[in-house]
Amino acid sequence: MRAYIVLLALLATPLAIGVAQMPGNSSCDNGNGDENRSDSGSVNAHQGLCAPQPPPPPPPPPPPPPPPPPPPPTCGQATAGTGTARVTGQVFQDVAPVFPGLMGWCVDLTGSDVAGNPITGSVLTDASGNFVFSGLPAGTYTVCEELQSGWAQDFPPSPQNGAVCATGFGYQFSVADGAEAGFNNFGNITTP
């Protein structure tokens, strides 16, 4: 029996040494330390596994933030372009039976002429709540009111031709030279 154990030990020793020397099982230290070993000695002693590795590349920089949206037009800014079309309407307090006009409300117009040139502008309502954009070239436009603090828009009750505004619904339409797009009215109620 002892002879059998000795024979197994003699056969297993070369296998254990071979496994210990496989590249995947290499230890750069080997229990002897690296203080007295050159870099090339470490590389050769461990079949290249102990070569100093370069640091990983730095992570890519984060993408720049998107640019801020353009500021809304300043109220009272003249529309760009010259033409003969007009856009009119009224901003009013939605209280029957009088429906008084609201003075000093800002109404914005955005769109483009038939050539695709952008057209923007804004006007303040007069003492009766009326507004007029005149001198517009033929094109497609969107009209929105700028809702004031303490108020809620209740007219129009839905987007007109898909015109969704920042503070409610608006009107979108095409207008020809010499024509008027009227009745772009905005009704508002006070909020508690």
Tab-separated table of C-alpha atoms in Angstrom:
chain	number	residue	atom	x	y	z
A	1	MET	CA	0.000	0.000	0.000
A	2	ARG	CA	2.843	2.385	0.832
A	3	ALA	CA	4.429	1.661	-2.481
A	4	TYR	CA	1.164	2.545	-4.199
A	5	ILE	CA	0.958	5.925	-2.336
A	6	VAL	CA	4.585	6.736	-3.178
A	7	LEU	CA	3.953	5.870	-6.809
A	8	LEU	CA	0.902	8.173	-6.903
A	9	ALA	CA	2.908	10.978	-5.239
A	10	LEU	CA	5.670	10.631	-7.855
A	11	LEU	CA	3.136	10.790	-10.681
A	12	ALA	CA	1.181	13.746	-9.214
A	13	THR	CA	4.225	15.963	-8.478
A	14	PRO	CA	5.035	16.844	-12.126
A	15	LEU	CA	1.352	17.537	-12.747
A	16	ALA	CA	1.119	19.912	-9.742
A	17	ILE	CA	4.311	21.711	-10.820
A	18	GLY	CA	3.012	22.079	-14.391
A	19	VAL	CA	-0.296	23.533	-13.202
A	20	ALA	CA	1.489	25.957	-10.869
A	21	GLN	CA	3.619	27.181	-13.752
A	22	MET	CA	0.759	27.760	-16.196
A	23	PRO	CA	0.513	31.428	-17.271
A	24	GLY	CA	-2.983	31.895	-15.837
A	25	ASN	CA	-1.771	30.838	-12.369
A	26	SER	CA	1.307	33.043	-12.240
A	27	SER	CA	1.864	35.258	-9.233
A	28	CYS	CA	4.064	38.257	-9.838
A	29	ASP	CA	5.355	38.059	-6.284
A	30	ASN	CA	6.039	34.272	-5.954
A	31	GLY	CA	6.592	34.958	-2.269
A	32	ASN	CA	10.071	36.350	-3.046
A	33	GLY	CA	9.113	39.986	-3.493
A	34	ASP	CA	9.901	42.200	-6.443
A	35	GLU	CA	12.260	44.609	-4.656
A	36	ASN	CA	15.381	43.058	-6.169
A	37	ARG	CA	13.912	42.078	-9.526
A	38	SER	CA	14.160	44.322	-12.597
A	39	ASP	CA	11.110	45.054	-14.732
A	40	SER	CA	12.441	42.810	-17.475
A	41	GLY	CA	13.135	40.053	-14.913
A	42	SER	CA	9.510	40.219	-13.731
A	43	VAL	CA	8.238	40.065	-17.291
A	44	ASN	CA	10.433	37.102	-18.203
A	45	ALA	CA	9.883	35.252	-14.938
A	46	HIS	CA	6.149	35.262	-15.374
A	47	GLN	CA	5.849	34.925	-19.156
A	48	GLY	CA	4.805	38.541	-19.666
A	49	LEU	CA	1.957	38.508	-17.130
A	50	CYS	CA	3.714	40.874	-14.723
A	51	ALA	CA	4.641	43.522	-17.274
A	52	PRO	CA	3.592	46.975	-16.109
A	53	GLN	CA	0.288	47.767	-17.767
A	54	PRO	CA	-0.499	51.227	-19.079
A	55	PRO	CA	-3.308	52.998	-17.234
A	56	PRO	CA	-6.735	52.675	-18.839
A	57	PRO	CA	-7.664	55.527	-21.151
A	58	PRO	CA	-9.645	58.324	-19.537
A	59	PRO	CA	-13.396	58.170	-20.092
A	60	PRO	CA	-14.680	60.319	-22.944
A	61	PRO	CA	-15.859	63.770	-21.909
A	62	PRO	CA	-19.609	64.128	-21.426
A	63	PRO	CA	-21.480	65.615	-24.368
A	64	PRO	CA	-22.039	69.358	-24.156
A	65	PRO	CA	-25.442	70.417	-22.840
A	66	PRO	CA	-28.011	71.337	-25.471
A	67	PRO	CA	-28.267	75.042	-26.216
A	68	PRO	CA	-31.007	76.861	-24.327
A	69	PRO	CA	-34.202	77.551	-26.262
A	70	PRO	CA	-34.441	81.009	-27.793
A	71	PRO	CA	-36.185	83.546	-25.587
A	72	PRO	CA	-39.779	84.363	-26.438
A	73	PRO	CA	-40.285	87.519	-28.458
A	74	THR	CA	-40.376	90.735	-26.480
A	75	CYS	CA	-43.919	91.977	-26.396
A	76	GLY	CA	-44.458	94.843	-28.806
A	77	GLN	CA	-41.687	93.648	-31.137
A	78	ALA	CA	-42.557	94.450	-34.738
A	79	THR	CA	-43.117	91.564	-37.112
A	80	ALA	CA	-40.416	90.895	-39.685
A	81	GLY	CA	-41.268	91.253	-43.347
A	82	THR	CA	-43.579	93.445	-45.329
A	83	GLY	CA	-46.818	92.352	-46.888
A	84	THR	CA	-50.496	93.130	-47.024
A	85	ALA	CA	-52.036	90.421	-44.814
A	86	ARG	CA	-53.492	91.025	-41.347
A	87	VAL	CA	-54.192	88.881	-38.283
A	88	THR	CA	-56.687	90.161	-35.706
A	89	GLY	CA	-58.385	88.992	-32.542
A	90	GLN	CA	-59.308	89.826	-28.972
A	91	VAL	CA	-58.265	88.795	-25.470
A	92	PHE	CA	-61.264	88.973	-23.116
A	93	GLN	CA	-62.480	88.008	-19.664
A	94	ASP	CA	-64.882	85.107	-20.150
A	95	VAL	CA	-67.659	86.425	-17.913
A	96	ALA	CA	-71.165	86.708	-19.395
A	97	PRO	CA	-72.947	88.754	-20.455
A	98	VAL	CA	-70.364	91.521	-20.976
A	99	PHE	CA	-67.089	89.660	-21.873
A	100	PRO	CA	-64.866	92.687	-21.229
A	101	GLY	CA	-61.648	93.031	-23.222
A	102	LEU	CA	-58.360	92.684	-21.348
A	103	MET	CA	-55.902	95.506	-21.956
A	104	GLY	CA	-52.119	95.043	-21.946
A	105	TRP	CA	-52.000	91.308	-22.687
A	106	CYS	CA	-49.206	90.044	-24.925
A	107	VAL	CA	-50.109	88.048	-28.038
A	108	ASP	CA	-47.357	86.247	-29.994
A	109	LEU	CA	-47.291	85.403	-33.691
A	110	THR	CA	-44.875	82.849	-35.192
A	111	GLY	CA	-44.748	81.250	-38.606
A	112	SER	CA	-43.250	81.614	-42.031
A	113	ASP	CA	-44.033	83.248	-45.338
A	114	VAL	CA	-44.742	81.195	-48.475
A	115	ALA	CA	-40.990	81.103	-49.238
A	116	GLY	CA	-40.304	79.514	-45.826
A	117	ASN	CA	-38.726	82.613	-44.223
A	118	PRO	CA	-39.481	82.768	-40.483
A	119	ILE	CA	-41.810	85.520	-39.295
A	120	THR	CA	-42.249	86.387	-35.598
A	121	GLY	CA	-43.719	89.238	-33.627
A	122	SER	CA	-45.814	90.185	-30.638
A	123	VAL	CA	-48.257	92.943	-29.771
A	124	LEU	CA	-50.056	94.242	-26.688
A	125	THR	CA	-53.845	94.344	-26.613
A	126	ASP	CA	-55.475	97.763	-26.650
A	127	ALA	CA	-58.019	99.154	-24.136
A	128	SER	CA	-60.727	96.900	-25.621
A	129	GLY	CA	-58.509	93.786	-25.611
A	130	ASN	CA	-58.080	93.866	-29.405
A	131	PHE	CA	-54.839	93.077	-31.226
A	132	VAL	CA	-53.687	93.473	-34.830
A	133	PHE	CA	-50.687	92.107	-36.697
A	134	SER	CA	-50.483	94.026	-39.967
A	135	GLY	CA	-48.053	94.127	-42.860
A	136	LEU	CA	-47.650	90.356	-42.902
A	137	PRO	CA	-46.576	88.484	-46.024
A	138	ALA	CA	-48.750	85.594	-47.182
A	139	GLY	CA	-47.877	82.508	-45.135
A	140	THR	CA	-48.798	80.119	-42.346
A	141	TYR	CA	-48.947	81.453	-38.796
A	142	THR	CA	-49.657	80.462	-35.193
A	143	VAL	CA	-51.108	82.946	-32.689
A	144	CYS	CA	-50.808	82.407	-28.910
A	145	GLU	CA	-51.531	84.570	-25.893
A	146	GLU	CA	-49.099	84.937	-22.992
A	147	LEU	CA	-51.162	83.978	-19.965
A	148	GLN	CA	-50.857	86.354	-17.014
A	149	SER	CA	-50.495	85.314	-13.390
A	150	GLY	CA	-53.831	84.674	-11.646
A	151	TRP	CA	-55.595	83.758	-14.887
A	152	ALA	CA	-56.493	80.542	-16.716
A	153	GLN	CA	-57.327	80.264	-20.427
A	154	ASP	CA	-60.717	78.679	-21.200
A	155	PHE	CA	-61.148	79.696	-24.863
A	156	PRO	CA	-60.394	78.296	-27.355
A	157	PRO	CA	-61.214	74.989	-25.632
A	158	SER	CA	-58.899	72.974	-27.924
A	159	PRO	CA	-56.028	73.620	-30.343
A	160	GLN	CA	-57.282	75.228	-33.548
A	161	ASN	CA	-55.649	73.391	-36.481
A	162	GLY	CA	-53.141	71.858	-34.040
A	163	ALA	CA	-51.877	75.085	-32.440
A	164	VAL	CA	-50.687	74.176	-28.953
A	165	CYS	CA	-49.156	77.117	-27.088
A	166	ALA	CA	-46.937	77.283	-24.009
A	167	THR	CA	-49.848	78.313	-21.762
A	168	GLY	CA	-52.877	76.867	-23.536
A	169	PHE	CA	-54.311	76.584	-27.003
A	170	GLY	CA	-53.991	78.893	-29.961
A	171	TYR	CA	-54.805	79.300	-33.627
A	172	GLN	CA	-52.908	78.117	-36.689
A	173	PHE	CA	-53.895	79.154	-40.210
A	174	SER	CA	-52.700	80.287	-43.620
A	175	VAL	CA	-53.384	83.781	-44.867
A	176	ALA	CA	-53.033	85.206	-48.388
A	177	ASP	CA	-51.759	88.624	-49.456
A	178	GLY	CA	-54.407	91.283	-48.866
A	179	ALA	CA	-56.486	88.916	-46.659
A	180	GLU	CA	-57.329	89.059	-42.963
A	181	ALA	CA	-57.357	86.122	-40.566
A	182	GLY	CA	-59.759	87.324	-37.864
A	183	PHE	CA	-61.551	86.046	-34.777
A	184	ASN	CA	-58.389	84.726	-33.120
A	185	ASN	CA	-59.955	85.274	-29.705
A	186	PHE	CA	-58.692	84.206	-26.294
A	187	GLY	CA	-61.049	83.915	-23.300
A	188	ASN	CA	-59.687	83.886	-19.770
A	189	ILE	CA	-61.016	83.483	-16.246
A	190	THR	CA	-59.472	84.461	-12.940
A	191	THR	CA	-58.114	81.705	-10.725
A	192	PRO	CA	-58.602	81.616	-6.955
